[in-house]
Short mmCIF file of C-alpha atoms in Angstrom, two decimals:
data_model
loop_
_atom_site.label_atom_id
_atom_site.label_comp_id
_atom_site.label_asym_id
_atom_site.label_seq_id
_atom_site.Cartn_x
_atom_site.Cartn_y
_atom_site.Cartn_z
CA MET A 1 133.33 36.96 149.87
CA ILE A 2 132.43 36.73 146.40
CA CYS A 3 132.07 33.51 144.14
CA LEU A 4 132.36 33.44 140.38
CA LYS A 5 131.16 30.58 138.40
CA MET A 6 131.32 29.86 134.69
CA LEU A 7 128.72 28.30 132.73
CA ASN A 8 127.77 28.04 129.45
CA GLY A 9 124.27 29.19 127.52
CA GLU A 10 122.95 25.56 127.57
CA GLU A 11 123.13 25.51 131.57
CA PHE A 12 121.43 28.97 132.38
CA SER A 13 117.85 29.23 132.83
CA PHE A 14 115.96 31.87 131.01
CA SER A 15 112.70 30.52 131.74
CA ARG A 16 111.50 33.79 133.83
CA PHE A 17 111.23 35.83 130.72
CA CYS A 18 108.19 33.91 129.50
CA ASN A 19 106.45 30.80 131.15
CA HIS A 20 105.45 29.58 128.15
CA SER A 21 106.38 27.52 124.97
CA TYR A 22 107.19 30.65 123.62
CA THR A 23 110.62 30.47 125.23
CA LEU A 24 112.68 33.37 123.86
CA PHE A 25 116.03 31.65 124.48
CA ASP A 26 115.68 28.76 122.75
CA SER A 27 117.54 30.47 119.55
CA CYS A 28 120.18 32.31 121.32
CA LYS A 29 121.29 30.38 123.94
CA LYS A 30 123.96 29.09 121.51
CA ASP A 31 125.04 32.77 120.74
CA TYR A 32 126.02 33.78 124.15
CA GLY A 33 129.34 32.32 125.83
CA CYS A 34 130.47 33.09 129.14
CA ILE A 35 128.15 33.60 132.17
CA ILE A 36 129.44 34.75 135.53
CA ILE A 37 127.28 34.43 138.49
CA LEU A 38 128.14 36.67 141.22
CA HIS A 39 127.09 35.48 144.88
CA ASP A 40 127.03 38.08 147.51
CA GLY A 41 127.96 37.52 150.84
CA LEU A 42 125.99 37.61 154.11
CA ASN A 43 126.75 39.78 157.00
CA LYS A 44 126.56 38.38 160.96
CA ASN A 45 122.94 38.82 160.87
CA ALA A 46 122.48 36.65 157.50
CA GLN A 47 121.52 39.74 155.80
CA ILE A 48 122.45 40.36 152.06
CA MET A 49 125.61 42.67 151.66
CA SER A 50 126.23 44.01 148.20
CA PRO A 51 129.33 43.14 146.28
CA THR A 52 131.77 45.70 146.65
CA PRO A 53 133.55 47.81 143.64
CA SER A 54 136.76 45.29 143.71
CA GLU A 55 134.59 42.16 143.81
CA ILE A 56 132.54 43.59 140.93
CA ASP A 57 135.69 44.46 139.28
CA GLU A 58 136.55 40.63 139.06
CA ILE A 59 134.06 40.74 135.98
CA ASN A 60 137.59 42.10 134.23
CA ASN A 61 139.02 38.57 134.41
CA TYR A 62 136.67 37.39 131.97
CA PRO A 63 136.57 39.91 128.90
CA ASN A 64 134.45 37.85 126.77
CA THR A 65 131.61 37.89 129.04
CA ASP A 66 128.30 39.27 127.82
CA LEU A 67 125.92 37.73 130.25
CA VAL A 68 125.89 38.46 134.20
CA ARG A 69 123.80 37.32 137.06
CA ILE A 70 124.53 39.32 140.04
CA THR A 71 122.88 39.43 143.55
CA GLY A 72 122.04 42.01 146.28
CA LEU A 73 123.05 44.81 144.60
CA ASP A 74 122.31 48.32 146.61
CA GLN A 75 121.92 51.67 145.00
CA ALA A 76 125.63 52.65 144.87
CA GLY A 77 126.40 48.96 143.48
CA PHE A 78 123.84 48.88 140.98
CA GLU A 79 125.17 52.35 139.75
CA TYR A 80 128.74 51.40 139.84
CA PHE A 81 128.05 48.14 137.92
CA ILE A 82 125.90 49.83 135.28
CA LYS A 83 128.51 52.43 134.53
CA ASN A 84 131.63 50.51 134.54
CA TYR A 85 130.06 47.17 132.94
CA GLY A 86 126.73 47.94 131.59
CA HIS A 87 128.02 48.75 128.07
CA LYS A 88 129.54 45.49 127.32
CA LEU A 89 126.52 43.18 128.59
CA LYS A 90 123.72 41.83 126.43
CA ILE A 91 122.10 40.04 129.25
CA VAL A 92 122.00 40.94 133.04
CA ASP A 93 120.05 39.19 135.67
CA PHE A 94 119.81 41.14 138.84
CA PHE A 95 118.68 39.11 141.72
CA LYS A 96 117.38 40.44 145.09
CA LEU A 97 117.66 44.16 144.32
CA LYS A 98 115.87 45.03 147.65
CA SER A 99 117.36 48.68 148.30
CA VAL A 100 117.52 50.03 144.71
CA GLU A 101 115.34 53.09 144.23
CA ASP A 102 116.29 54.41 141.04
CA LEU A 103 116.77 51.94 137.62
CA SER A 104 117.14 54.74 135.55
CA LEU A 105 120.63 54.04 134.50
CA LEU A 106 119.67 50.93 132.75
CA GLY A 107 118.14 53.53 130.20
CA THR A 108 121.62 54.39 128.92
CA LEU A 109 122.40 50.67 127.65
CA PRO A 110 121.46 50.39 123.98
CA ASN A 111 123.10 47.32 123.50
CA LEU A 112 121.24 45.50 126.33
CA GLU A 113 119.03 42.74 125.20
CA TYR A 114 117.59 40.99 127.86
CA VAL A 115 117.31 42.02 131.65
CA SER A 116 115.77 40.29 134.51
CA LEU A 117 115.00 42.39 137.81
CA PHE A 118 114.10 40.33 141.07
CA HIS A 119 112.86 41.27 144.24
CA ASN A 120 112.59 45.05 145.10
CA GLN A 121 110.42 47.07 147.92
CA ARG A 122 111.28 50.58 146.62
CA ILE A 123 110.57 50.96 142.80
CA THR A 124 107.30 52.48 142.13
CA SER A 125 107.87 53.41 138.19
CA LEU A 126 109.84 51.98 135.29
CA TRP A 127 112.77 54.01 133.75
CA ASP A 128 112.85 55.37 130.30
CA MET A 129 113.34 52.65 127.88
CA SER A 130 113.64 54.83 124.58
CA GLY A 131 117.43 54.39 124.67
CA ASN A 132 117.36 50.52 124.98
CA LYS A 133 117.23 50.07 121.34
CA SER A 134 118.26 46.31 121.59
CA LEU A 135 116.09 45.28 124.37
CA LYS A 136 113.99 42.51 123.68
CA GLY A 137 113.08 40.89 126.78
CA LEU A 138 112.39 42.07 130.30
CA SER A 139 111.13 40.37 133.40
CA ILE A 140 110.18 42.08 136.48
CA LEU A 141 109.24 39.84 139.61
CA ASP A 142 108.51 40.57 143.22
CA PHE A 143 108.46 44.67 142.86
CA SER A 144 106.28 45.03 145.70
CA ARG A 145 105.63 48.79 144.91
CA LEU A 146 105.38 48.66 141.27
CA LYS A 147 101.78 49.22 140.32
CA SER A 148 102.24 50.99 136.85
CA ILE A 149 103.88 49.78 133.56
CA ASP A 150 103.73 53.23 131.98
CA GLY A 151 106.68 53.68 129.51
CA ILE A 152 106.69 50.29 128.67
CA GLY A 153 106.01 51.08 124.95
CA ALA A 154 109.21 53.20 124.55
CA ALA A 155 111.40 50.24 124.46
CA PRO A 156 111.20 49.90 120.35
CA ALA A 157 112.47 46.30 119.93
CA LEU A 158 110.47 44.63 122.94
CA LYS A 159 109.21 41.17 122.48
CA TYR A 160 108.88 39.27 125.50
CA PHE A 161 107.55 40.87 129.06
CA ASN A 162 107.19 39.07 132.17
CA ILE A 163 105.69 40.65 135.29
CA GLY A 164 104.29 39.65 138.70
CA ASN A 165 105.50 37.44 141.38
CA ALA A 166 107.77 34.48 141.55
CA VAL A 167 106.22 32.75 144.40
CA TRP A 168 103.07 34.07 146.15
CA SER A 169 100.64 36.30 143.62
CA ARG A 170 100.26 39.38 145.16
CA SER A 171 101.40 41.93 142.71
CA VAL A 172 98.27 44.27 141.37
CA ILE A 173 99.25 46.25 138.27
CA ASP A 174 96.85 49.35 137.86
CA SER A 175 96.41 48.64 133.91
CA PHE A 176 98.11 46.88 131.00
CA MET A 177 96.79 49.49 128.88
CA PRO A 178 100.32 50.80 128.29
CA LEU A 179 101.13 47.72 126.01
CA SER A 180 98.83 49.09 123.31
CA ASN A 181 100.04 49.34 119.91
CA THR A 182 103.41 47.54 121.06
CA ASN A 183 105.05 44.68 119.17
CA LEU A 184 105.04 42.44 121.78
CA GLU A 185 104.82 38.87 121.18
CA CYS A 186 104.84 37.06 124.37
CA VAL A 187 103.17 38.97 127.93
CA ASN A 188 103.34 36.92 131.19
CA PHE A 189 101.59 38.25 134.13
CA SER A 190 101.95 35.89 137.40
CA GLY A 191 100.32 38.63 139.80
CA LYS A 192 97.03 38.81 141.69
CA LYS A 193 95.08 41.26 139.31
CA ILE A 194 95.07 43.78 136.90
CA ALA A 195 93.20 46.75 138.59
CA ASP A 196 91.14 48.35 135.79
CA GLY A 197 90.05 44.63 134.41
CA ASN A 198 90.34 46.32 130.92
CA PHE A 199 91.96 44.04 128.37
CA SER A 200 91.08 45.92 125.28
CA PHE A 201 94.76 46.31 124.48
CA LEU A 202 94.64 42.88 123.19
CA GLU A 203 93.22 44.10 120.00
CA THR A 204 95.99 46.61 119.47
CA MET A 205 98.90 44.07 119.56
CA PRO A 206 99.48 42.65 115.82
CA TYR A 207 102.24 40.27 116.93
CA LEU A 208 101.02 38.82 119.90
CA LYS A 209 101.27 35.11 120.29
CA TYR A 210 100.99 34.44 124.06
CA PHE A 211 99.07 36.05 127.04
CA SER A 212 98.75 34.38 130.48
CA GLY A 213 94.85 34.61 130.37
CA TYR A 214 93.83 33.12 133.69
CA MET A 215 92.29 36.37 134.45
CA LEU A 216 89.89 36.47 131.46
CA THR A 217 86.35 35.47 132.04
CA THR A 218 84.84 32.59 129.67
CA GLU A 219 83.31 35.49 127.47
CA GLN A 220 86.34 37.25 126.78
CA CYS A 221 88.14 34.07 126.02
CA ALA A 222 85.31 33.51 123.65
CA TRP A 223 85.77 37.16 122.07
CA LEU A 224 89.51 36.69 121.90
CA PHE A 225 89.54 33.13 120.23
CA GLU A 226 87.02 34.25 117.57
CA ASN A 227 88.63 37.46 116.40
CA TYR A 228 92.38 36.66 117.45
CA PRO A 229 92.70 33.05 116.92
CA GLN A 230 96.67 33.58 116.55
CA VAL A 231 96.78 34.54 120.53
CA ASP A 232 97.48 31.50 122.76
CA ILE A 233 96.67 31.72 126.43
CA PHE A 234 97.37 28.17 127.74
CA PRO A 235 100.34 27.25 129.65
CA LYS A 236 102.43 24.18 129.17
CA GLY A 237 100.84 20.77 130.40
CA THR A 238 97.58 21.60 128.93
CA GLN A 239 95.76 20.01 125.81
CA PRO A 240 93.48 23.33 124.89
CA ASP A 241 91.15 23.02 122.12
CA ARG A 242 90.61 26.80 121.53
CA LEU A 243 87.60 26.28 118.95
CA LYS A 244 85.60 24.47 121.68
CA GLY A 245 86.76 26.32 124.68
CA VAL A 246 87.65 23.31 126.72
CA VAL A 247 90.85 22.60 128.16
CA TYR A 248 92.38 18.86 128.97
CA PHE A 249 94.88 18.07 131.82
CA ASP A 250 96.43 14.85 131.84
CA ASP A 251 98.41 14.81 134.93
CA TYR A 252 96.47 17.26 137.23
CA PRO A 253 97.18 16.82 141.07
CA ASP A 254 93.80 15.62 142.46
CA TYR A 255 94.20 15.04 146.02
CA SER A 256 90.74 14.21 146.55
CA GLY A 257 91.22 10.89 144.78
CA LYS A 258 88.16 11.47 142.67
CA SER A 259 89.83 11.33 139.25
CA ASP A 260 92.74 9.71 137.70
CA GLY A 261 94.58 13.10 136.79
CA HIS A 262 92.83 12.96 133.42
CA VAL A 263 90.51 16.39 133.75
CA ALA A 264 88.72 18.80 131.87
CA CYS A 265 87.98 22.42 132.63
CA MET A 266 85.91 25.24 130.53
CA VAL A 267 87.89 28.20 129.53
CA GLY A 268 87.85 31.15 131.98
CA LYS A 269 88.68 32.56 135.46
CA GLY A 270 87.05 30.37 138.09
CA LYS A 271 86.08 27.48 136.35
CA ARG A 272 86.70 24.38 138.14
CA VAL A 273 88.11 20.97 136.79
CA PHE A 274 86.40 18.06 136.57
CA ALA A 275 87.15 14.23 135.93
CA ARG A 276 86.79 13.60 131.93
CA ALA A 277 85.51 9.95 132.59
CA GLY A 278 81.81 9.91 133.10
CA ASN A 279 81.51 13.67 132.29
CA GLU A 280 81.16 13.39 128.45
CA ALA A 281 77.63 15.29 128.54
CA LYS A 282 79.13 18.05 130.53
CA ILE A 283 81.83 18.62 128.21
CA GLN A 284 79.57 18.44 125.48
CA LYS A 285 77.62 21.25 127.06
CA CYS A 286 80.68 23.48 127.56
CA ILE A 287 81.35 23.12 124.03
CA GLU A 288 78.11 24.18 122.84
CA GLU A 289 77.90 26.99 125.51
CA PHE A 290 81.31 28.40 124.27
CA ALA A 291 80.07 28.20 120.60
CA LEU A 292 77.37 30.36 121.29
CA LEU A 293 79.34 32.89 122.93
CA LYS A 294 81.97 33.01 120.38
CA GLU A 295 79.22 33.61 117.89
CA LYS A 296 77.95 36.48 119.68
CA CYS A 297 81.60 38.10 119.84
CA ARG A 298 82.13 37.59 116.16
CA GLY A 299 83.45 40.56 114.65
CA LYS A 300 82.92 42.82 117.41
CA THR A 301 85.54 45.13 119.33
CA TYR A 302 86.11 44.64 122.95
CA ARG A 303 84.15 47.80 123.73
CA GLU A 304 81.14 46.55 121.81
CA CYS A 305 81.00 43.09 123.91
CA PHE A 306 82.10 44.40 127.52
CA GLU A 307 81.51 47.92 128.09
#
């Protein structure tokens, strides 16, 4: 049995597109009207059932809808949905696409502006995005077999890209080099690692404002901050001082009881937080070390510093 619920743009969460202050929907929530959420049914074994064509056709009862969240589509249901309703939609949130094997029909939607894809165990490559002339935001989470983002640069208007995992960070992407020379403004990765460890793509992205840099070493952070100060890597809830290389937290969960939640940490992968109180000298030492690293990286390319 399918359930349709009408919401307005202010009630719908778009946070999965970019987990940072550069929230792409701040300006467009008011521009999108009706939203339909299609909840799929369960069979007797509590397994997700794909909405049937007749259930999907309930969308016809809401002619002004341009945003849909739909759950549990199989390949046939996915193709039916795209062929019959994709052309009229600007935002689609596909939730639980476990058995879908081919996303290529998404490339036939020139008016699609934002698409979110969650949970799949079969897709191994992206679709041809050259036909997605209006695509601004793309989120792909928990695609267990997707290792490559080749082709991401074909989407001419793409600004916001989120990929990785919603819960457990297990995703491994071969390389982020396909992001080179794109116009992306926000790139969020919530997976386990980027296999090649090559972050030189960052110096080829002139419009980049945010990159989830928890994988960057302290040395790589120094290079980025010194040469590309417009790029932020810090999530919400921090008080970063990019010029000094130290990040502060005011409400950090400390179950050991050694701090009051007011902690500091030198930027970079693997650095541990420590209580601010009583560690002023340690903070100053971090600042001095980071200043030296920045000086060494000044005016140098990524390859000159790290290869």
